[in-house]
Structures are given as structure tokens and as C-alpha cells.
Coordinates of C-alpha atoms in Angstrom, one line a residue:
Chain A
M84 CA 93.5 102.4 128.4
S85 CA 96.6 104.0 126.9
P86 CA 100.0 102.3 127.7
L87 CA 101.1 105.5 129.4
S88 CA 98.3 105.7 131.9
K89 CA 98.9 101.9 132.6
H90 CA 102.5 102.7 133.4
L91 CA 101.5 105.6 135.6
R92 CA 98.9 103.5 137.5
R93 CA 101.5 100.8 138.1
I94 CA 103.9 103.4 139.4
S95 CA 101.4 104.9 141.8
T96 CA 100.4 101.5 143.1
L97 CA 104.1 100.8 143.8
A98 CA 104.4 104.1 145.6
V99 CA 101.4 103.4 147.8
V100 CA 102.7 99.9 148.6
A101 CA 106.2 101.4 149.5
F102 CA 104.6 104.1 151.6
C103 CA 102.5 101.5 153.5
G104 CA 105.7 99.5 154.1
L105 CA 107.4 102.5 155.6
L106 CA 104.4 103.1 157.8
A107 CA 104.4 99.5 158.9
G108 CA 108.1 99.9 159.8
C109 CA 107.4 103.0 161.8
E110 CA 104.8 101.3 164.0
G111 CA 107.3 100.9 166.8
L112 CA 108.1 104.6 166.7
P113 CA 106.9 105.6 170.2
A114 CA 108.9 102.8 171.8
I115 CA 112.2 104.3 170.6
G116 CA 111.9 107.7 172.2
V117 CA 111.9 106.4 175.7
T118 CA 114.7 104.0 175.2
S119 CA 116.2 103.8 178.6
S120 CA 113.3 104.9 180.7
E121 CA 110.9 102.3 179.6
G122 CA 112.1 99.7 182.1
R123 CA 111.1 102.1 184.8
D124 CA 107.5 101.8 184.0
S125 CA 107.5 98.1 183.7
S126 CA 106.4 96.1 186.7
S127 CA 109.1 93.8 188.1
D128 CA 109.2 91.4 191.0
L129 CA 113.0 91.6 191.2
M130 CA 113.6 92.4 194.8
P131 CA 116.8 94.2 195.9
G132 CA 119.0 92.0 198.1
T133 CA 117.9 88.7 196.6
S134 CA 120.8 88.7 194.1
N135 CA 122.4 85.6 195.6
A136 CA 119.4 83.4 195.3
P137 CA 118.9 81.8 191.8
K138 CA 116.5 84.1 190.1
P139 CA 113.4 82.7 188.5
L140 CA 112.5 84.0 185.1
S141 CA 111.3 87.5 186.1
P142 CA 108.9 89.5 184.0
L143 CA 111.7 92.1 183.5
S144 CA 111.0 93.9 180.2
G145 CA 111.8 97.0 178.3
K146 CA 114.7 98.3 176.3
L147 CA 118.1 99.4 177.5
T148 CA 120.6 101.3 175.4
I149 CA 124.3 101.1 176.2
T150 CA 126.8 103.2 174.4
G151 CA 130.5 104.1 174.7
S152 CA 134.0 102.6 174.7
S153 CA 134.7 100.4 171.7
T154 CA 137.0 98.3 173.9
V155 CA 134.2 97.4 176.3
A156 CA 131.5 97.1 173.5
P157 CA 132.3 93.5 172.4
L158 CA 132.2 92.3 176.0
A159 CA 129.0 94.2 176.8
A160 CA 127.3 92.9 173.7
E161 CA 128.1 89.3 174.8
M162 CA 126.8 90.0 178.2
A163 CA 123.7 91.6 176.7
T164 CA 123.1 88.5 174.5
R165 CA 123.3 86.2 177.5
F166 CA 121.0 88.5 179.5
E167 CA 118.4 88.6 176.7
Q168 CA 118.4 84.8 176.6
R169 CA 117.4 84.8 180.3
H170 CA 114.9 87.6 180.0
R171 CA 112.9 87.2 176.9
D172 CA 111.1 90.5 177.0
V173 CA 114.3 92.6 177.4
R174 CA 116.1 94.3 174.5
I175 CA 119.6 95.6 175.2
D176 CA 121.2 97.6 172.4
V177 CA 125.0 98.1 172.6
Q178 CA 126.5 100.9 170.5
T179 CA 130.1 102.1 170.2
G180 CA 131.7 105.5 169.8
G181 CA 134.3 105.8 172.5
S182 CA 134.4 106.3 176.3
S183 CA 133.6 110.0 176.1
R184 CA 130.5 109.4 174.0
G185 CA 129.3 106.9 176.5
I186 CA 129.7 109.4 179.3
I187 CA 127.9 112.2 177.3
D188 CA 125.1 109.9 176.3
V189 CA 124.5 108.8 179.9
Q190 CA 124.5 112.4 181.1
S191 CA 122.0 113.4 178.4
G192 CA 119.8 110.4 179.0
L193 CA 120.3 109.0 175.5
A194 CA 121.8 105.9 177.0
G195 CA 120.8 104.0 180.1
I196 CA 124.3 102.8 180.7
G197 CA 127.6 104.2 179.4
M198 CA 130.8 102.2 178.8
A199 CA 134.2 103.6 179.6
S200 CA 137.7 102.1 179.4
R201 CA 139.3 104.8 181.6
Q202 CA 138.7 106.3 185.1
L203 CA 136.1 109.0 185.3
S204 CA 137.6 112.5 185.3
P205 CA 136.7 115.0 188.1
F206 CA 134.5 116.8 185.6
E207 CA 132.4 113.7 185.3
A208 CA 131.5 113.7 189.0
G209 CA 127.9 112.9 189.8
L210 CA 128.0 109.7 187.7
T211 CA 128.3 106.3 189.2
A212 CA 131.0 103.9 187.9
H213 CA 130.5 100.2 188.1
R214 CA 133.7 98.1 187.5
I215 CA 132.9 95.1 185.3
A216 CA 136.4 94.0 184.3
V217 CA 140.1 95.1 184.2
D218 CA 142.3 95.3 181.1
G219 CA 145.9 94.8 181.8
V220 CA 149.1 94.9 179.7
C221 CA 152.3 93.2 180.4
L222 CA 155.7 93.1 178.8
I223 CA 157.0 89.8 177.4
V224 CA 160.4 88.6 176.4
H225 CA 161.7 85.2 175.0
K226 CA 161.8 82.4 177.5
T227 CA 165.6 82.2 177.2
N228 CA 166.2 85.9 177.9
P229 CA 168.2 86.1 181.2
V230 CA 166.8 89.6 182.0
M231 CA 164.3 88.9 184.7
T232 CA 163.1 92.4 185.7
L233 CA 162.9 95.8 184.0
T234 CA 162.3 99.1 185.7
D235 CA 159.9 101.6 184.2
E236 CA 162.9 103.8 183.2
Q237 CA 164.5 100.8 181.4
V238 CA 161.3 100.1 179.5
V239 CA 161.0 103.7 178.4
A240 CA 164.7 103.7 177.3
I241 CA 164.2 100.5 175.3
Y242 CA 161.1 101.9 173.5
R243 CA 162.8 105.2 172.8
G244 CA 165.7 103.4 171.2
Q245 CA 168.2 104.7 173.9
V246 CA 169.1 101.1 174.9
S247 CA 169.8 98.9 171.9
N248 CA 171.6 95.9 173.3
W249 CA 170.5 93.5 176.0
S250 CA 174.0 93.5 177.5
E251 CA 173.3 97.0 178.7
L252 CA 170.5 95.5 180.8
G253 CA 172.5 92.6 182.1
G254 CA 171.5 90.2 179.3
A255 CA 173.3 88.5 176.4
D256 CA 175.1 90.5 173.7
L257 CA 172.0 90.7 171.4
P258 CA 170.4 93.7 169.8
V259 CA 167.0 94.6 171.3
V260 CA 164.2 94.0 168.9
V261 CA 161.4 96.4 169.9
V262 CA 157.8 95.2 169.0
N263 CA 155.1 97.8 169.1
K264 CA 151.4 97.7 168.5
A265 CA 149.7 99.3 165.6
A266 CA 147.9 102.6 166.1
G267 CA 144.4 102.4 167.4
R268 CA 145.0 99.3 169.5
A269 CA 143.7 99.5 173.1
T270 CA 146.8 97.9 174.5
L271 CA 148.9 100.6 172.9
E272 CA 146.9 103.3 174.7
V273 CA 147.3 101.5 178.1
F274 CA 151.0 101.1 177.5
L275 CA 151.7 104.7 176.4
N276 CA 149.6 106.0 179.2
H277 CA 151.4 104.1 181.9
F278 CA 154.9 104.9 180.7
G279 CA 154.1 108.4 179.7
L280 CA 155.3 107.8 176.2
D281 CA 154.2 109.3 173.0
N282 CA 153.7 106.9 170.1
A283 CA 155.8 109.2 167.8
E284 CA 158.9 108.8 170.0
I285 CA 158.8 105.0 169.9
K286 CA 161.5 103.4 167.8
A287 CA 159.9 100.1 166.8
D288 CA 161.5 97.4 164.8
I289 CA 158.3 95.4 164.3
I290 CA 154.7 96.6 164.5
V291 CA 152.0 94.1 165.2
G292 CA 148.3 94.2 165.3
E293 CA 147.0 91.4 167.4
N294 CA 148.2 90.0 170.7
Q295 CA 148.7 86.6 169.1
Q296 CA 151.0 88.2 166.6
G297 CA 153.1 89.9 169.3
I298 CA 153.4 86.6 171.2
K299 CA 154.4 84.7 168.1
T300 CA 157.0 87.3 167.2
V301 CA 158.6 87.1 170.7
A302 CA 158.4 83.3 170.8
G303 CA 160.3 83.2 167.5
N304 CA 162.9 85.8 168.4
P305 CA 165.2 85.4 171.5
S306 CA 166.0 89.2 171.5
A307 CA 162.5 90.6 171.1
I308 CA 160.4 92.5 173.6
A309 CA 156.7 93.2 173.2
Y310 CA 153.7 94.0 175.3
V311 CA 150.4 92.2 175.1
S312 CA 147.0 91.9 176.9
I313 CA 147.5 90.0 180.2
G314 CA 144.6 87.7 179.5
T315 CA 146.5 86.2 176.5
V316 CA 149.8 85.6 178.3
S317 CA 148.9 83.0 181.0
A318 CA 147.2 80.7 178.6
E319 CA 150.2 80.8 176.2
V320 CA 152.7 80.2 179.0
E321 CA 150.6 77.2 180.2
R322 CA 150.6 75.9 176.6
G323 CA 154.5 76.0 176.6
T324 CA 155.0 78.9 174.2
A325 CA 158.6 80.2 174.5
I326 CA 157.7 83.5 176.2
R327 CA 158.1 84.9 179.7
S328 CA 156.2 87.8 181.3
V329 CA 158.2 90.6 182.9
P330 CA 157.0 91.9 186.3
A331 CA 156.2 95.6 186.5
G332 CA 157.4 97.3 189.7
N333 CA 158.2 93.9 191.2
V334 CA 154.6 92.8 190.8
A335 CA 154.0 89.7 188.7
P336 CA 151.3 90.1 186.0
T337 CA 149.0 87.5 187.3
S338 CA 145.2 87.6 187.1
E339 CA 145.1 87.8 190.9
N340 CA 147.4 90.8 191.1
V341 CA 145.4 92.5 188.3
A342 CA 142.1 91.8 190.0
S343 CA 143.4 93.1 193.4
G344 CA 144.8 96.3 191.9
L345 CA 148.4 95.5 192.8
Y346 CA 149.6 95.3 189.3
P347 CA 150.1 98.8 187.9
I348 CA 149.7 98.7 184.1
T349 CA 146.0 98.4 183.9
R350 CA 142.8 100.3 183.2
P351 CA 139.3 99.6 184.5
L352 CA 136.4 98.7 182.2
L353 CA 133.4 100.5 183.6
F354 CA 129.7 100.8 183.3
V355 CA 128.6 104.3 184.0
T356 CA 125.2 105.4 185.2
N357 CA 123.5 108.6 186.1
G358 CA 121.2 109.0 189.1
E359 CA 118.7 106.5 190.2
L360 CA 118.6 103.2 188.4
N361 CA 115.6 101.4 187.1
D362 CA 114.9 97.7 187.6
L363 CA 116.4 96.8 184.2
Q364 CA 119.6 98.8 184.8
T365 CA 120.0 97.4 188.3
A366 CA 119.5 93.8 187.1
F367 CA 121.8 94.1 184.2
I368 CA 124.7 95.7 186.2
E369 CA 124.3 93.0 188.9
F370 CA 124.4 90.4 186.2
A371 CA 127.5 92.0 184.6
Q372 CA 129.3 91.9 188.0
S373 CA 128.2 88.4 188.8
P374 CA 130.2 85.1 188.3
D375 CA 127.8 84.3 185.5
V376 CA 129.8 86.3 183.1
T377 CA 133.4 85.4 184.2
D378 CA 133.8 83.2 181.1
L379 CA 132.7 86.0 178.8
I380 CA 135.2 88.4 180.4
E381 CA 138.0 85.9 180.0
A382 CA 137.0 85.1 176.4
Q383 CA 137.7 88.8 175.6
Y384 CA 141.2 88.6 177.3
F385 CA 140.2 90.8 180.2
V386 CA 140.4 90.0 183.9
P387 CA 137.4 89.8 186.2
P388 CA 137.7 92.2 189.1
N389 CA 137.8 91.0 192.7
R390 CA 134.2 90.4 193.8
Chain B
M162 CA 163.4 113.7 112.0
T163 CA 160.2 115.1 113.4
R164 CA 158.3 112.0 112.2
L165 CA 160.8 109.8 114.0
R166 CA 160.4 111.9 117.2
S167 CA 156.6 111.8 117.0
A168 CA 156.7 108.0 116.6
K169 CA 158.9 107.8 119.7
I170 CA 156.4 110.0 121.6
D171 CA 153.6 107.8 120.3
R172 CA 155.3 104.7 121.5
S173 CA 156.1 106.1 125.0
V174 CA 152.5 107.3 125.4
A175 CA 151.3 103.9 124.5
V176 CA 153.6 102.2 127.0
V177 CA 152.6 104.6 129.8
C178 CA 148.9 103.8 129.1
W179 CA 149.5 100.1 129.0
V180 CA 151.5 100.2 132.2
S181 CA 148.7 102.2 133.9
A182 CA 146.1 99.7 132.8
A183 CA 148.2 96.8 134.0
A184 CA 148.8 98.6 137.3
V185 CA 145.1 99.0 137.9
C186 CA 144.5 95.3 137.2
A187 CA 147.4 94.3 139.4
T188 CA 146.1 96.4 142.3
F189 CA 142.7 94.8 142.0
G190 CA 144.3 91.3 141.6
C191 CA 146.5 91.7 144.7
L192 CA 143.5 92.9 146.8
L193 CA 141.4 90.1 145.5
I194 CA 144.0 87.4 146.1
E195 CA 144.8 88.6 149.5
I196 CA 141.2 88.7 150.7
I197 CA 140.3 85.3 149.1
R198 CA 143.5 83.7 150.5
A199 CA 142.8 85.0 154.1
G200 CA 139.0 84.7 154.1
Y201 CA 137.9 81.9 151.9
A202 CA 138.5 79.1 154.4
E203 CA 136.1 80.6 157.0
V204 CA 133.2 81.1 154.6
S205 CA 130.5 78.4 154.6
W206 CA 126.7 78.2 154.5
E207 CA 126.7 78.0 158.3
Y208 CA 128.8 81.2 158.4
L209 CA 126.4 83.1 156.1
T210 CA 123.2 82.1 158.0
S211 CA 124.0 82.2 161.7
R212 CA 124.4 85.2 164.0
P213 CA 127.8 86.4 165.3
L214 CA 128.9 84.7 168.6
D215 CA 131.7 85.5 171.0
A216 CA 132.0 89.1 169.6
G217 CA 132.3 87.8 166.1
R218 CA 135.1 85.3 166.7
A219 CA 132.6 82.5 166.2
G220 CA 129.2 82.1 164.6
G221 CA 128.4 83.8 161.3
I222 CA 127.1 87.0 159.7
G223 CA 123.5 86.1 158.9
T224 CA 121.9 88.9 161.0
V225 CA 124.5 91.3 159.7
L226 CA 123.6 90.5 156.1
V227 CA 119.9 91.1 156.8
S228 CA 120.7 94.4 158.4
T229 CA 122.9 95.4 155.5
V230 CA 120.2 94.6 152.9
L231 CA 117.6 96.5 154.9
V232 CA 119.8 99.6 155.2
L233 CA 120.6 99.5 151.5
L234 CA 116.9 99.1 150.6
V235 CA 115.9 102.1 152.7
C236 CA 118.8 104.1 151.2
L237 CA 117.8 103.2 147.6
A238 CA 114.1 103.6 148.1
V239 CA 114.7 107.2 149.1
S240 CA 117.7 108.3 147.1
I241 CA 116.7 106.9 143.7
P242 CA 113.3 108.7 143.4
V243 CA 114.5 111.9 144.9
G244 CA 117.8 111.8 142.9
V245 CA 116.1 111.0 139.6
G246 CA 113.5 113.7 140.3
A247 CA 116.1 116.3 141.0
A248 CA 118.1 115.4 138.0
T249 CA 115.0 115.6 135.8
W250 CA 114.2 119.0 137.1
L251 CA 117.7 120.2 136.4
S252 CA 117.8 118.8 132.9
E253 CA 114.2 119.3 131.7
F254 CA 112.4 121.8 133.9
T255 CA 114.9 124.6 134.2
T256 CA 117.3 126.3 131.8
P257 CA 120.8 125.0 132.3
G258 CA 123.0 127.8 133.4
S259 CA 120.2 129.8 135.0
R260 CA 120.6 131.1 138.5
R261 CA 118.3 128.5 140.0
A262 CA 120.0 125.7 138.1
R263 CA 123.4 126.9 139.2
F264 CA 122.3 127.1 142.8
V265 CA 120.9 123.5 142.8
T266 CA 124.0 122.2 141.0
G267 CA 126.2 124.0 143.5
C268 CA 124.3 122.3 146.4
V269 CA 124.7 118.9 144.7
N270 CA 128.4 119.4 144.3
L271 CA 128.9 120.6 147.8
L272 CA 126.9 117.6 149.1
A273 CA 129.2 115.3 147.0
S274 CA 132.3 116.7 148.7
V275 CA 131.2 116.3 152.3
P276 CA 133.1 113.5 154.1
S277 CA 131.0 110.6 155.2
I278 CA 131.7 111.1 158.9
I279 CA 129.9 114.4 158.7
F280 CA 126.9 112.6 157.2
G281 CA 127.2 110.3 160.2
L282 CA 127.1 113.0 162.7
F283 CA 124.3 114.8 160.9
G284 CA 122.3 111.6 160.7
M285 CA 122.8 111.0 164.4
V286 CA 121.6 114.5 165.3
F287 CA 118.9 114.9 162.7
F288 CA 117.4 111.5 162.1
S289 CA 118.2 109.7 165.4
Q290 CA 117.6 112.5 167.8
M291 CA 115.5 115.3 166.2
L292 CA 113.2 113.0 164.3
N293 CA 113.4 110.5 167.2
L294 CA 114.1 107.5 164.9
G295 CA 116.8 106.4 167.4
I296 CA 119.8 104.4 166.4
S297 CA 118.0 102.3 163.8
I298 CA 118.2 100.8 160.3
L299 CA 115.8 103.6 159.2
S300 CA 118.2 106.4 160.4
G301 CA 121.2 104.6 158.8
G302 CA 119.4 104.2 155.5
L303 CA 118.2 107.8 155.4
T304 CA 121.7 109.0 156.3
L305 CA 123.2 106.9 153.5
A306 CA 120.5 108.3 151.1
C307 CA 121.7 111.8 151.8
M308 CA 125.2 110.7 151.1
V309 CA 124.6 109.0 147.8
L310 CA 122.1 111.5 146.5
P311 CA 124.7 113.6 144.6
I312 CA 125.9 110.4 142.8
V313 CA 122.4 109.5 141.6
I314 CA 121.7 113.1 140.6
Q315 CA 125.0 113.6 138.7
T316 CA 124.8 110.3 136.8
T317 CA 121.1 110.6 135.9
Y318 CA 121.7 114.2 134.8
S319 CA 124.5 113.4 132.5
G320 CA 122.4 110.5 131.1
L321 CA 119.5 112.8 130.4
R322 CA 121.7 115.4 128.8
S323 CA 123.3 112.8 126.6
A324 CA 120.0 112.2 124.9
A325 CA 120.2 113.8 121.4
V326 CA 118.5 117.2 120.9
E327 CA 116.8 115.6 117.8
L328 CA 114.9 113.4 120.2
R329 CA 113.4 116.3 122.1
L330 CA 112.7 118.2 118.9
G331 CA 111.1 115.2 117.3
A332 CA 108.9 114.7 120.4
A333 CA 107.9 118.3 120.4
A334 CA 107.1 118.1 116.7
L335 CA 104.8 115.1 117.3
G336 CA 103.1 117.0 120.1
L337 CA 104.1 114.5 122.8
S338 CA 103.4 115.7 126.3
R339 CA 106.3 116.4 128.6
T340 CA 105.6 113.3 130.6
S341 CA 105.4 111.1 127.6
T342 CA 108.7 112.5 126.2
L343 CA 110.3 111.8 129.5
W344 CA 108.9 108.3 129.9
Y345 CA 109.4 107.0 126.4
L346 CA 112.4 108.9 125.1
L347 CA 114.5 110.5 127.8
F348 CA 114.4 108.0 130.6
P349 CA 115.3 105.1 128.3
A350 CA 118.2 107.2 127.0
A351 CA 119.2 107.9 130.6
T352 CA 118.9 104.3 131.8
N353 CA 122.7 103.8 131.6
G354 CA 123.2 106.9 133.7
V355 CA 120.6 105.8 136.3
V356 CA 122.1 102.3 136.5
A357 CA 125.6 103.7 136.8
G358 CA 124.3 105.9 139.6
L359 CA 122.6 103.0 141.3
L360 CA 125.7 100.9 141.1
L361 CA 128.0 103.6 142.4
S362 CA 125.6 104.4 145.2
L363 CA 125.2 100.8 146.2
G364 CA 128.9 100.3 146.2
R365 CA 129.5 103.4 148.3
A366 CA 126.7 102.6 150.6
M367 CA 127.8 99.0 151.1
A368 CA 131.4 100.1 151.9
E369 CA 130.3 102.8 154.3
T370 CA 131.3 102.6 157.9
A371 CA 131.7 106.1 159.3
A372 CA 128.2 107.3 158.5
L373 CA 126.6 104.1 159.9
L374 CA 128.5 103.7 163.2
F375 CA 126.4 106.3 164.9
T376 CA 123.1 105.9 163.0
S377 CA 122.3 102.2 162.3
G378 CA 124.7 101.1 165.0
Y379 CA 126.3 98.0 166.3
A380 CA 123.6 95.4 167.4
T381 CA 124.0 91.9 165.9
R382 CA 120.5 90.8 166.8
M383 CA 118.1 89.9 164.0
P384 CA 116.3 93.2 163.2
E385 CA 112.5 92.9 163.8
S386 CA 111.6 96.3 162.3
L387 CA 113.3 99.2 160.5
L388 CA 113.5 100.9 163.9
D389 CA 115.8 98.3 165.3
S390 CA 119.6 98.9 165.4
G391 CA 121.4 96.6 163.0
R392 CA 125.1 96.2 162.2
T393 CA 126.1 96.3 158.5
L394 CA 128.8 94.2 157.0
S395 CA 131.4 97.0 156.8
V396 CA 130.8 98.1 160.4
H397 CA 131.2 94.4 161.3
I398 CA 134.5 94.2 159.4
Y399 CA 135.7 97.4 161.1
D400 CA 134.8 96.1 164.5
L401 CA 136.4 92.7 164.0
A402 CA 139.6 94.3 162.7
I403 CA 140.0 97.0 165.4
N404 CA 138.2 96.0 168.6
V405 CA 138.2 92.2 168.7
S406 CA 141.5 90.5 169.2
G407 CA 141.7 87.0 167.6
A408 CA 139.2 87.8 164.9
E409 CA 141.4 88.8 162.0
S410 CA 140.5 85.8 159.8
R411 CA 136.8 86.5 160.5
A412 CA 137.3 90.1 159.3
Y413 CA 138.8 88.8 156.1
A414 CA 136.0 86.3 155.7
S415 CA 133.4 89.1 156.0
A416 CA 135.4 91.2 153.6
F417 CA 135.4 88.3 151.1
V418 CA 131.6 88.1 151.4
L419 CA 131.3 91.9 150.9
L420 CA 133.4 91.6 147.7
I421 CA 131.2 88.8 146.4
L422 CA 128.1 90.8 147.1
L423 CA 129.4 93.8 145.3
L424 CA 130.3 91.7 142.2
L425 CA 126.8 90.1 142.3
V426 CA 125.1 93.5 142.5
N427 CA 127.2 94.7 139.6
L428 CA 126.3 91.8 137.4
S429 CA 122.6 91.6 138.2
T430 CA 122.0 95.4 137.9
S431 CA 123.5 95.6 134.5
M432 CA 121.6 92.5 133.4
L433 CA 118.3 94.0 134.7
A434 CA 119.0 97.3 133.0
E435 CA 119.6 95.6 129.7
R436 CA 116.3 93.7 129.9
W437 CA 114.4 96.8 131.0
L438 CA 115.8 98.7 128.0
R439 CA 114.8 96.0 125.6
T440 CA 111.2 95.7 126.8
R441 CA 110.8 99.5 126.7
Q442 CA 112.0 99.8 123.2
T443 CA 109.5 97.2 122.0
A444 CA 106.6 98.6 124.0

């Protein structure tokens, strides 16, 4: 046999092997097309109305795709992991892409559940929103700062650079050091949205990325003001960090006030569904709204809603 | 007088070149030091083998690494044969400068200038939805293959063209068939080009986020088949840096691993290519 044909034979063998490998990989093909509807066909003994009783390991099975808000995605992925541990035959895939994508995907049926980190708009009527957590933002100043309250107008003036000294707000004669969040941060969006500000008009002295960075900056600077996710503040205050939260509209930024909806600078984190729910969707949404996931919500610095 | 001036120009050109070279090294050095400084401490065997926990703040990147490797394998398994085939056609089976050749070259160049997010959207619509592959490693790998195809074609093509005309003439004079000429003379001569293409595509594919976010997705579970969704390393870094507060050091640790992987790929590919070349020449 000539060396050339030996080479060719080797190549063709390789090609066949590779093709078989691809085919083997494709075996699950039909399962993908029916992503969210599969759970509907599966038998389930999960009775509606028995959610308070401890559930036995039910034969819940199938695949559920969840897409949407990148703010909710890490939380949803954690919930999905815990849910999968309890129901071995269930696969929940969490994908990101923004709130609008979640809503579009749930309308088109690509996703069984959409994630949104904003209220649904009137154009999105017909969908059902399930609140799973609340994201709140609060302003923080240094512990020694004598200014106890700030009106919305004062906050806007500070962030626009129209007020540059704490004495103008009844504080000490210190320049205001404005701390802003980097573009793309979820807290930035909530903040801008509530105060009707545009990021371009903010005159920031310091720009931080993470909540922890904002807290450290304020704790180390008696004249700084920043805003951070509410979930991070209470733990830091308990730990004795030199910061103090500023009430918004006379409502203290406590978890209770956020959960009850009294505190204004918040946004809901939602699961969105379209039409009738199958057993798997129902079970997962019930699970996501149960006390079983409170620790997961708090670990992502969000606040569990009133149940 | 003129000699003095030209000496001066010579010297300043030399200085500019030296400074540019130093600037390149300094940029790379700063990047490397920053990533190593911020990420090194978090990297351990445990980190490399376990799955992400608590949205990536705890646990490791084991499953993410598996998904990354699978996506890259799919990408290369498709793009290398197709790319080398297309480059061979352009170089050997058609007259350079002919209308057909110009058309194909134009397509390749256009493909090369398309931003990766467009590939991502295309992949989501074509592979995930129309071909019904879903958000899966297969969709992601195929999307990446489309993206790196022009790189493979361009480098292979220039490798093939760089083979001396004498080689082709000699082969023709000896009455070697076209396939033999390709296999024994032109492909070995083009090896460097193919390897360069392989490296560049691997690098680009590994670093890709936008094209994969919508195609191979976000799941951190251990993939069971090519049709499962799997998060790649760069998507993981992106998510940790943007969406997960308190995970900045973890993002750096993942970036550190990505950097090491790229270096390893670089080294091993060039070593393999050298060995391949040597065995071919003695065959």
C-alpha cells in the first residue's frame, strides 16, 4: 500500500469517527425543541394546595428554560440548583440577556419563565408576574455626618454638583464628595430611575464598581455620600462600619420597609409567565416564593418580599 | 551635512521602534502583573475542579472549564476542515484574481469584519432556533466556527501561497497528482499558516463573550451532551464582573486561569506543529 493511500485511509477513518461523535452528541435532539412544554406531558403527583405540607420527592421531571434579566439570573440559577437537588429528574437552564429578552422569550414560548428586574409595561399585559425578591438602593453617609435626612431634591442637587458643601445642607463645613456607580451596575439604574437623573449629568468625584467599594469609600471619608444595595448596608452597620443610611422620604431603608413596599427606591425582581402553567413551572415558582430560598435571596443582597 | 542628518533620522527611527517595542512589553507586563496579583491567591486545585456555588462567589470553575473545552472542540472540528478546504480551493483550484476567486475572497473579508455580537444574534436565530439546537454547546461552537473561519482561511491561504513556484513546477514535472502535491509539498509548506490560524482562532474563540451569551449560554451544570447549555470561561468572567457583587477577586482568578490556558495552548500547538513538520519531511 502506498504511503499516500495509507494517509488517506487514516483521514477517512478519523472523519467517520468524528461524524459518529457528532451524531452521538445529537441523540438528545428531540428533547430540546420542546424545552418548556415537556413538563406538561410528564405525570406528576404534585397536588395544588398542598404547598405547606413538606413535599415528598415527587416524580417531577422535564426541562425548564428561564431567560431574562442579568440581575435576577444569578439568584434564579442558585434557586434552580437547589431545586434540581430536590428533584433529580428536573433540568432548569437559566440564561441571561436582559429583562426585555425574558419577556419576549416567554411570549414566544422559547422560555417557560422569564426574568425581569422592572415592572411590566402596559404593552406586556396578558403576562403574569410573580414577585420573587426586591432590590432596593439606599444612600449612605459617614457615621459622623450630622445630616440626618435628605429630600429627593437635595439628593438630585448633590449629584448634579449644584450643592458642593455639607454646610448648605445643615452639616459641617466640608466639601461633598460624590460617589457614583460605574456604568452597567444595576444599582445605578435603580438610582437614576428613582431620581429622574441622567448618568451624563452626574458630577461624580469617585466612581466605584461594587457595593463593598462604595461602603469602604464612605467609611473612610467623613464627607462622602454614596448609594449601595440595601442588602449590604444592614450587615455592615451591625458589623460597626462607620456608615449610616439616609432615609428616603422619611422611610428608613430597613428590610421590613422594603418588603412591605413603603420604602420607595426599589424595583421588583419578577418571574414572568404566559398563560396556563405546567406542573414544573408551578412547582418552581412556588419554590422560589417559599421560605426555602430566603437565604439565597439574602446572599445576593436582595430582600425577600412579604409572604 | 546630509550624512549627518540621515544619521540623526536613523537614530530617531531606531529610538521610536525601541520605544514601541518596550511599550508593547510594558502593556503586556502590566496586564499580567495585575491579573496575577489580583487572581493568583484564589486559584487552587479545588477551584479548578469544583462547580461554581453562590453565583460564582464560592466553589470553582470545573464545569465551566469542561464547557469551554467542548465549545472550542466543536468550533475547531468545524472551522479547521472547512477553512483549510476553502483556502486550498482559493489557492490551488481557481485562478487568483478571477471573478470567482474575488467573490469568495470578498465574502471572507466581509465575514472577518463582522462584529462578534452579530455572530451571536445570527447563531441564536439560525443554530438555536431554526436548526432547533437550542441554547447549547453545539450552537455556541458552530457560531464560533463561523466567526473564526476567515482567520483560518486567510492564514492557510497565505501559507499555501508562500510555497515557492518551483515546488509546484517540480511536482508537475515529476507527474505528481494534485492530491499528492498538496499533501507532500504544499500542506507542509503551509503548516505555519495553519498553525497560526489555529492559534489565532483558539485565542479569539476563548476570549469570546458576545457570540456565546445567546448561543451556548449561562448554565454552570456539568454538560452531559453537546446539546446542553454550558457557560464558557469568558462568559463566566463577564458575569462575575458585571452581575455578581462581591465576586471581583473570583473574576480575576478566572481571568488568570484563562491567561494560563492561552499560554499553554500557544506552547503546545507550536510544539506539535514542529513535530508534525519533522515526521512529514522524513516520511
